[in-house]
Tab-separated table of C-alpha atoms in Angstrom:
chain	number	residue	atom	x	y	z
A	62	UNK	CA	58.473	126.998	151.949
A	63	UNK	CA	54.723	127.500	151.086
A	64	UNK	CA	52.594	124.698	150.488
A	65	UNK	CA	51.038	124.449	146.878
A	66	UNK	CA	47.449	125.361	148.621
A	67	UNK	CA	49.054	128.124	150.149
A	68	UNK	CA	50.184	129.534	146.637
A	69	UNK	CA	48.035	132.348	145.290
A	70	UNK	CA	46.195	132.034	141.987
A	71	UNK	CA	48.875	134.595	140.480
A	72	UNK	CA	51.786	132.733	141.643
A	73	UNK	CA	50.397	129.231	140.379
A	74	UNK	CA	49.887	130.963	136.702
A	75	UNK	CA	53.135	132.367	136.646
A	76	UNK	CA	54.893	128.993	137.703
A	77	UNK	CA	53.127	127.276	135.108
A	78	UNK	CA	54.099	129.461	132.315
A	79	UNK	CA	57.641	129.163	133.583
A	80	UNK	CA	57.480	125.346	133.250
A	81	UNK	CA	55.899	125.628	130.025
A	82	UNK	CA	58.684	127.607	128.705
A	83	UNK	CA	61.350	125.192	129.745
A	84	UNK	CA	59.582	122.116	128.321
A	85	UNK	CA	59.265	123.773	124.922
A	86	UNK	CA	62.661	125.205	124.823
A	87	UNK	CA	63.843	121.678	125.591
A	88	UNK	CA	61.763	120.215	122.786
A	89	UNK	CA	62.910	122.528	120.230
A	90	UNK	CA	66.611	122.085	121.186
A	91	UNK	CA	66.251	118.550	120.642
A	92	UNK	CA	64.778	118.947	117.418
A	93	UNK	CA	67.535	121.268	116.539
A	94	UNK	CA	70.196	118.881	117.524
A	95	UNK	CA	68.452	115.989	115.732
A	96	UNK	CA	68.277	117.895	112.439
A	97	UNK	CA	72.141	118.872	112.914
A	98	UNK	CA	72.958	115.372	113.453
A	99	UNK	CA	70.944	114.363	110.386
A	100	UNK	CA	72.783	116.894	108.056
A	101	UNK	CA	75.966	115.824	109.305
A	102	UNK	CA	75.362	112.235	108.457
A	103	UNK	CA	73.989	113.255	104.801
A	104	UNK	CA	77.138	115.320	104.445
A	105	UNK	CA	79.385	112.390	105.494
A	106	UNK	CA	77.452	110.096	103.140
A	107	UNK	CA	78.019	112.559	100.253
A	108	UNK	CA	81.598	112.733	100.983
A	109	UNK	CA	82.033	109.160	101.119
A	110	UNK	CA	80.431	108.770	97.866
A	111	UNK	CA	82.323	111.547	96.379
A	112	UNK	CA	85.429	109.902	97.676
A	113	UNK	CA	84.487	106.490	96.285
A	114	UNK	CA	83.390	108.072	92.836
A	115	UNK	CA	87.130	109.401	92.460
A	116	UNK	CA	88.379	106.042	93.455
A	117	UNK	CA	86.412	104.286	91.016
A	118	UNK	CA	87.047	106.856	88.084
A	119	UNK	CA	90.789	106.237	88.874
A	120	UNK	CA	90.319	102.443	88.713
A	121	UNK	CA	88.206	102.696	85.566
A	122	UNK	CA	91.120	104.702	83.984
A	123	UNK	CA	93.831	102.142	85.347
A	124	UNK	CA	91.442	99.292	83.596
A	125	UNK	CA	91.459	100.884	80.333
A	126	UNK	CA	95.239	100.726	80.382
A	127	UNK	CA	94.992	96.937	80.384
A	128	UNK	CA	92.997	97.193	77.188
A	129	UNK	CA	94.315	97.597	73.317
A	130	UNK	CA	94.015	101.318	72.624
A	131	UNK	CA	92.886	100.674	69.008
A	132	UNK	CA	90.740	97.872	69.601
A	133	UNK	CA	89.501	97.716	73.387
A	134	UNK	CA	87.939	94.272	72.361
A	135	UNK	CA	91.385	93.029	73.168
A	136	UNK	CA	93.697	93.120	75.895
A	137	UNK	CA	96.718	95.149	75.764
A	138	UNK	CA	100.083	93.577	74.556
A	139	UNK	CA	101.614	93.713	77.894
A	140	UNK	CA	99.011	93.003	80.925
A	141	UNK	CA	100.534	93.505	84.362
A	142	UNK	CA	98.805	90.801	86.361
A	143	UNK	CA	99.910	92.498	89.581
A	144	UNK	CA	98.081	95.758	88.552
A	145	UNK	CA	94.934	93.767	87.755
A	146	UNK	CA	95.136	92.078	91.370
A	147	UNK	CA	95.563	95.558	92.921
A	148	UNK	CA	92.611	96.812	91.096
A	149	UNK	CA	90.653	93.744	92.245
A	150	UNK	CA	91.712	94.433	96.155
A	151	UNK	CA	90.524	98.106	95.730
A	152	UNK	CA	87.121	97.195	94.303
A	153	UNK	CA	86.553	94.824	97.351
A	154	UNK	CA	87.589	97.679	99.698
A	155	UNK	CA	85.127	100.152	98.139
A	156	UNK	CA	82.291	97.488	98.330
A	157	UNK	CA	82.848	97.142	101.991
A	158	UNK	CA	82.816	101.040	102.579
A	159	UNK	CA	79.953	101.640	100.307
A	160	UNK	CA	77.641	99.202	102.144
A	161	UNK	CA	77.676	101.446	105.308
A	162	UNK	CA	75.986	104.356	103.290
A	163	UNK	CA	72.169	103.705	103.683
A	164	UNK	CA	70.651	107.270	103.730
A	165	UNK	CA	67.834	107.681	101.830
A	166	UNK	CA	68.714	111.278	101.258
A	167	UNK	CA	71.681	110.393	99.067
A	168	UNK	CA	70.072	107.748	97.187
A	169	UNK	CA	70.404	109.380	93.756
A	170	UNK	CA	74.127	110.133	94.276
A	171	UNK	CA	74.644	106.514	95.681
A	172	UNK	CA	72.924	105.097	92.778
A	173	UNK	CA	75.494	106.821	90.562
A	174	UNK	CA	78.430	105.443	92.552
A	175	UNK	CA	76.718	101.750	92.697
A	176	UNK	CA	76.452	101.931	88.932
A	177	UNK	CA	79.935	103.017	88.491
A	178	UNK	CA	81.215	100.433	90.794
A	179	UNK	CA	79.191	97.552	88.845
A	180	UNK	CA	80.782	98.855	85.643
A	181	UNK	CA	84.313	98.767	87.078
A	182	UNK	CA	83.941	95.518	88.696
A	183	UNK	CA	82.463	94.089	85.394
A	184	UNK	CA	85.532	95.369	83.298
A	185	UNK	CA	87.833	93.769	85.739
A	186	UNK	CA	86.232	90.274	85.662
A	187	UNK	CA	86.257	90.426	81.951
A	188	UNK	CA	89.934	91.444	81.576
A	189	UNK	CA	90.627	88.498	84.197
A	190	UNK	CA	88.597	86.001	82.181
A	191	UNK	CA	90.410	87.136	78.848
A	192	UNK	CA	93.646	86.978	80.618
A	193	UNK	CA	93.070	83.570	81.962
A	194	UNK	CA	91.616	82.298	78.690
A	195	UNK	CA	94.643	83.398	76.672
A	196	UNK	CA	96.917	81.812	79.025
A	197	UNK	CA	94.987	78.458	78.832
A	198	UNK	CA	95.139	78.509	75.063
A	199	UNK	CA	98.694	79.604	74.800
A	200	UNK	CA	99.484	76.385	76.945
A	201	UNK	CA	98.191	74.335	74.019
A	202	UNK	CA	101.504	75.443	72.087
A	203	UNK	CA	104.948	75.390	72.482
A	204	UNK	CA	106.139	79.000	72.765
A	205	UNK	CA	109.765	79.993	72.749
A	206	UNK	CA	111.102	83.160	74.107
A	207	UNK	CA	109.666	86.395	72.501
A	208	UNK	CA	106.920	84.279	70.754
A	209	UNK	CA	103.498	84.575	71.702
A	210	UNK	CA	99.921	82.795	70.792
A	211	UNK	CA	98.136	86.065	71.187
A	212	UNK	CA	99.456	89.389	71.989
A	213	UNK	CA	97.138	92.500	71.883
A	214	UNK	CA	95.244	92.036	68.468
A	215	UNK	CA	98.092	89.907	67.171
A	216	UNK	CA	97.783	86.154	66.451
A	217	UNK	CA	100.352	83.583	65.809
A	218	UNK	CA	98.726	80.438	63.793
A	219	UNK	CA	102.290	78.992	62.988
A	220	UNK	CA	103.188	77.594	66.396
A	221	UNK	CA	103.820	73.814	67.087
A	222	UNK	CA	101.475	72.164	69.376
A	223	UNK	CA	102.346	71.015	73.154
A	224	UNK	CA	104.122	67.601	73.323
A	225	UNK	CA	101.536	64.782	73.631
A	226	UNK	CA	98.572	67.127	73.161
A	227	UNK	CA	95.364	65.270	72.687
A	228	UNK	CA	92.018	66.453	71.357
A	229	UNK	CA	90.351	66.097	74.628
A	230	UNK	CA	92.897	68.612	76.097
A	231	UNK	CA	91.835	71.068	73.533
A	232	UNK	CA	88.013	70.406	73.873
A	233	UNK	CA	88.388	70.931	77.925
A	234	UNK	CA	89.958	74.210	77.328
A	235	UNK	CA	87.323	75.327	74.887
A	236	UNK	CA	84.418	74.215	77.062
A	237	UNK	CA	85.595	75.907	80.090
A	238	UNK	CA	86.535	79.256	78.519
A	239	UNK	CA	83.147	79.475	76.286
A	240	UNK	CA	81.128	78.521	79.383
A	241	UNK	CA	82.527	81.319	81.463
A	242	UNK	CA	82.896	83.840	78.779
A	243	UNK	CA	78.734	83.932	78.429
A	244	UNK	CA	78.818	85.602	81.795
A	245	UNK	CA	81.340	88.311	81.065
A	246	UNK	CA	80.708	91.672	79.112
A	247	UNK	CA	83.521	92.304	77.019
A	248	UNK	CA	83.707	95.692	75.005
A	249	UNK	CA	82.681	95.224	71.255
A	250	UNK	CA	85.266	95.096	68.625
A	251	UNK	CA	85.664	98.162	66.284
A	252	UNK	CA	86.215	95.458	63.583
A	253	UNK	CA	83.591	92.702	63.037
A	254	UNK	CA	86.077	90.587	61.147
A	255	UNK	CA	88.751	90.945	63.842
A	256	UNK	CA	87.621	90.256	67.507
A	257	UNK	CA	89.125	88.671	70.364
A	258	UNK	CA	86.690	85.768	70.471
A	259	UNK	CA	87.438	84.827	66.650
A	260	UNK	CA	91.247	84.915	67.442
A	261	UNK	CA	90.750	82.531	70.153
A	262	UNK	CA	88.661	80.310	68.054
A	263	UNK	CA	91.278	80.440	65.331
A	264	UNK	CA	93.996	79.154	67.750
A	265	UNK	CA	92.226	76.411	69.197
A	266	UNK	CA	90.897	75.233	65.591
A	267	UNK	CA	94.583	75.420	64.415
A	268	UNK	CA	95.602	73.151	67.707
A	269	UNK	CA	92.976	70.682	66.765
A	270	UNK	CA	94.178	70.577	63.040
A	271	UNK	CA	97.703	69.844	64.278
A	272	UNK	CA	96.597	67.075	66.826
A	273	UNK	CA	94.456	65.543	63.986
A	274	UNK	CA	97.349	65.232	61.545
A	275	UNK	CA	99.634	63.892	64.172
A	276	UNK	CA	97.005	61.114	65.162
A	277	UNK	CA	96.183	60.313	61.459
A	278	UNK	CA	99.865	60.057	60.742
A	279	UNK	CA	100.603	57.936	63.718
A	280	UNK	CA	97.829	55.346	62.498
A	281	UNK	CA	98.943	55.294	58.992
A	282	UNK	CA	102.615	54.628	59.993
A	283	UNK	CA	101.673	52.130	62.213
A	284	UNK	CA	99.751	50.252	59.561
A	285	UNK	CA	103.153	49.832	57.834
A	286	UNK	CA	104.423	47.681	60.825
A	287	UNK	CA	103.707	44.152	61.634
A	288	UNK	CA	104.727	42.474	64.867
A	289	UNK	CA	106.915	45.916	65.532
A	290	UNK	CA	108.657	45.123	62.327
A	291	UNK	CA	108.401	47.331	58.962
A	292	UNK	CA	106.480	45.732	56.119
A	293	UNK	CA	109.099	45.684	53.181
A	294	UNK	CA	106.248	45.145	50.595
A	295	UNK	CA	104.860	48.626	51.409
A	296	UNK	CA	104.698	50.935	48.120
A	297	UNK	CA	107.344	53.485	47.781
A	298	UNK	CA	104.905	56.082	46.835
A	299	UNK	CA	102.704	55.661	49.742
A	300	UNK	CA	105.798	56.296	52.106
A	301	UNK	CA	106.842	59.355	50.279
A	302	UNK	CA	103.154	60.567	50.578
A	303	UNK	CA	103.308	59.961	54.140
A	304	UNK	CA	106.552	61.704	54.508
A	305	UNK	CA	105.220	64.780	52.807
A	306	UNK	CA	102.255	64.873	55.283
A	307	UNK	CA	104.486	64.245	58.186
A	308	UNK	CA	106.570	67.431	57.087
A	309	UNK	CA	103.391	69.391	57.928
A	310	UNK	CA	103.590	68.538	61.609
A	311	UNK	CA	105.115	71.330	63.499
A	312	UNK	CA	105.696	69.590	66.876
A	313	UNK	CA	109.195	68.303	66.733
A	314	UNK	CA	108.822	65.340	68.800
A	315	UNK	CA	105.868	63.767	67.087
A	316	UNK	CA	107.599	64.716	63.583
A	317	UNK	CA	111.075	63.200	64.414
A	318	UNK	CA	109.608	59.946	65.745
A	319	UNK	CA	107.310	59.522	62.579
A	320	UNK	CA	109.934	60.191	60.214
A	321	UNK	CA	112.117	57.707	61.899
A	322	UNK	CA	109.584	54.906	61.636
A	323	UNK	CA	108.887	55.947	57.833
A	324	UNK	CA	112.730	55.792	57.247
A	325	UNK	CA	112.619	52.253	58.959
A	326	UNK	CA	110.135	51.282	56.368
A	327	UNK	CA	111.942	52.947	53.364
A	328	UNK	CA	115.226	50.827	54.590
A	329	UNK	CA	113.411	47.573	54.434
A	330	UNK	CA	111.811	48.279	50.991
A	331	UNK	CA	115.401	49.263	49.670
A	332	UNK	CA	117.123	46.170	51.351
A	333	UNK	CA	114.542	43.975	49.841
A	334	UNK	CA	114.837	45.558	46.373
A	335	UNK	CA	118.474	45.147	46.579
A	336	UNK	CA	118.692	41.438	47.595
A	337	UNK	CA	116.067	40.637	44.651
A	338	UNK	CA	118.338	42.689	42.241
A	339	UNK	CA	121.426	40.820	43.568
A	340	UNK	CA	119.658	37.733	43.090
A	341	UNK	CA	118.561	38.424	39.394
A	342	UNK	CA	122.139	39.458	38.765
A	343	UNK	CA	123.562	35.974	40.183
A	344	UNK	CA	120.898	34.229	38.282
A	345	UNK	CA	122.011	36.048	34.924
A	346	UNK	CA	125.662	35.416	35.666
A	347	UNK	CA	124.960	31.705	36.168
A	348	UNK	CA	122.920	31.562	33.080
A	349	UNK	CA	125.599	33.052	30.901
A	350	UNK	CA	127.927	30.901	32.462
A	351	UNK	CA	126.037	27.926	31.584
A	352	UNK	CA	125.498	29.119	27.929
A	353	UNK	CA	129.284	29.540	27.673
A	354	UNK	CA	129.966	25.996	29.024
A	355	UNK	CA	127.407	24.655	26.593
A	356	UNK	CA	129.187	26.282	23.675
A	357	UNK	CA	132.439	25.165	24.572
A	358	UNK	CA	131.318	21.416	24.956
A	359	UNK	CA	129.629	21.726	21.485
A	360	UNK	CA	132.800	22.915	20.038
A	361	UNK	CA	134.931	20.431	21.975
A	362	UNK	CA	134.438	17.450	19.464
A	363	UNK	CA	135.877	19.431	16.543
A	364	UNK	CA	139.147	20.996	17.882
A	365	UNK	CA	141.636	22.718	15.601
A	366	UNK	CA	144.623	20.658	14.072
A	367	UNK	CA	147.857	21.039	16.117
A	368	UNK	CA	150.466	23.571	15.131
A	369	UNK	CA	152.542	20.843	13.560
A	370	UNK	CA	150.077	19.763	11.036
A	371	UNK	CA	148.886	16.420	12.671
A	372	UNK	CA	145.167	15.999	13.611
A	373	UNK	CA	144.227	15.959	17.430
A	374	UNK	CA	143.502	12.289	17.486
A	375	UNK	CA	141.397	12.693	20.850
A	376	UNK	CA	138.743	14.750	19.109
A	377	UNK	CA	138.574	13.640	15.506
A	378	UNK	CA	136.254	10.553	15.013
A	379	UNK	CA	137.326	10.194	11.313
A	380	UNK	CA	140.999	9.356	11.738
A	381	UNK	CA	142.458	6.062	11.632
A	382	UNK	CA	143.342	3.839	14.451
A	383	UNK	CA	146.693	4.021	16.265
A	384	UNK	CA	149.299	1.495	14.534
A	385	UNK	CA	149.620	-1.678	16.702
A	386	UNK	CA	153.464	-1.458	16.585
A	387	UNK	CA	153.711	1.983	18.178
A	388	UNK	CA	153.930	4.111	15.091
A	389	UNK	CA	151.534	7.017	14.107
A	390	UNK	CA	149.473	6.717	10.935
A	391	UNK	CA	149.006	9.818	8.927
A	392	UNK	CA	146.606	9.435	6.180
A	393	UNK	CA	147.550	10.448	2.663
A	394	UNK	CA	146.006	12.858	0.273
A	395	UNK	CA	144.305	10.983	-2.612
A	396	UNK	CA	144.623	13.270	-5.669
A	397	UNK	CA	143.511	10.717	-8.269
A	398	UNK	CA	140.187	9.909	-6.904
A	399	UNK	CA	140.901	6.035	-6.950
A	400	UNK	CA	140.393	3.563	-4.094
A	401	UNK	CA	143.071	3.414	-1.686
A	402	UNK	CA	144.598	0.317	0.103
A	403	UNK	CA	147.082	1.057	2.543
A	404	UNK	CA	149.529	-1.584	3.168
A	405	UNK	CA	149.949	-3.386	6.590
A	406	UNK	CA	152.858	-1.866	8.566
A	407	UNK	CA	154.477	-4.538	10.592
A	408	UNK	CA	157.292	-2.666	11.647
A	409	UNK	CA	157.835	-0.327	14.310
A	410	UNK	CA	158.326	2.856	12.667
A	411	UNK	CA	155.809	5.546	11.143
A	412	UNK	CA	153.983	4.576	8.126
A	413	UNK	CA	153.371	7.409	5.499
A	414	UNK	CA	151.002	6.101	2.824
A	415	UNK	CA	152.142	7.183	-0.801
A	416	UNK	CA	149.823	9.777	-2.905
A	417	UNK	CA	147.270	7.936	-4.881
A	418	UNK	CA	147.819	9.500	-8.544
A	419	UNK	CA	145.670	7.027	-10.116
A	420	UNK	CA	142.041	6.797	-11.359
A	421	UNK	CA	138.918	7.747	-9.853
A	422	UNK	CA	137.623	5.315	-7.651
A	423	UNK	CA	135.324	5.986	-4.657
A	424	UNK	CA	138.385	7.727	-2.928
A	425	UNK	CA	137.913	11.020	-1.524
A	426	UNK	CA	140.369	14.040	-1.778
A	427	UNK	CA	141.052	15.898	1.379
A	428	UNK	CA	141.163	19.436	1.091
A	429	UNK	CA	144.631	21.132	1.122
A	430	UNK	CA	145.961	21.500	4.430
A	431	UNK	CA	148.113	24.194	5.659
A	432	UNK	CA	148.600	23.259	9.193
A	433	UNK	CA	145.079	24.758	10.262
A	434	UNK	CA	141.701	23.583	9.672
A	435	UNK	CA	138.341	25.529	10.021
A	436	UNK	CA	135.334	23.795	11.579
A	437	UNK	CA	133.778	23.042	7.939
A	438	UNK	CA	136.887	21.321	6.985
A	439	UNK	CA	136.895	19.208	10.011
A	440	UNK	CA	133.334	18.321	9.678
A	441	UNK	CA	133.724	17.379	5.965
A	442	UNK	CA	136.809	15.037	6.851
A	443	UNK	CA	134.904	13.305	9.573
A	444	UNK	CA	131.916	12.494	7.246
A	445	UNK	CA	134.422	11.498	4.625
A	446	UNK	CA	136.254	9.216	7.011
A	447	UNK	CA	133.189	7.533	8.074
A	448	UNK	CA	132.069	7.006	4.473
A	449	UNK	CA	135.280	4.707	3.739
A	450	UNK	CA	134.707	0.943	3.727
A	451	UNK	CA	138.089	0.001	4.989
A	452	UNK	CA	137.206	-3.812	5.336
A	453	UNK	CA	137.403	-3.956	1.317
A	454	UNK	CA	140.973	-3.367	1.486
A	455	UNK	CA	142.980	-6.499	2.181
A	456	UNK	CA	145.916	-4.609	3.444
A	457	UNK	CA	143.858	-2.077	5.514
A	458	UNK	CA	144.888	-1.914	9.210
A	459	UNK	CA	141.072	-1.921	10.008
A	460	UNK	CA	140.450	-5.272	7.920
């Protein structure tokens, strides 16, 4: 092989041209390859973006199904939690895939996807927040089968509150949900008077009213007890007013307990009233009995004559004394008005004085007697008997 210095000038020129062609050709080939690679990367990025866009549009449609069709400010009546979780997982996957697209040539298309991705993610977060809030607020109430606190745009404000619910429990729910709600973008309501936010506020406000009514009623009822015993001096009207207030409580547990306590107070009041009424009745009976006995005692000194016409010697002070010889003495009627001197009866038989037909001394004629005497006649006989001076008659048994 010839050495370089042995090459002719022509040969050297020919070799240089050949080498130049090779070098230039290699450079051009490299540029073409690089250009082809760039175009391929752009196409792949655009394909990825297109695919992501389709996926996001599908997710956006699925999300719209979770909202009320008539008023998208509210959730749908039946929100499928599993569907929501599935959407959230797909969004996370798209975010990871989209992070690989960094080519500046697809910046415009990329921005569209990014914006769409952000909107979808924001809607999912809002739905998740609303669903969580509705769940927490619903837990403030007792909800039976087929009942609800909020369903779609419908709100039930007649539910009983949960057992032993406190104002602090309600406040905790309100504070937590409102703080998080400020970060959410919820679609605007097409009816300013009926919004999801107002519906949630109405439910928490109603829960507060019910709990406040229970707490006030408990305090009022507790005041009717002393040392755990019902106060029987309580005004009955107050008890009835409290019963009416307690009737407005929807929680059955609290309502039953309060009514039972009010019934205890009412029973104590009724028992006291009955005891007082019984006492008054007994006092009245005793008073009437005493009056009757008093009348009997007053009338006992002037009892009626016996049926056989004789006076009852035990109750008439105007009669004569018992005959010393065992006979009974029956005073005669003095028809003449004269003085009467009965003879001394020394025998053992009964003595019947004769009728005085003579003149009118100081004697008194007793009224006609038919076997019975009224009170006036008995009184007059007693007076007449007391006015006779028996000592003036030498034959008088009282002499």
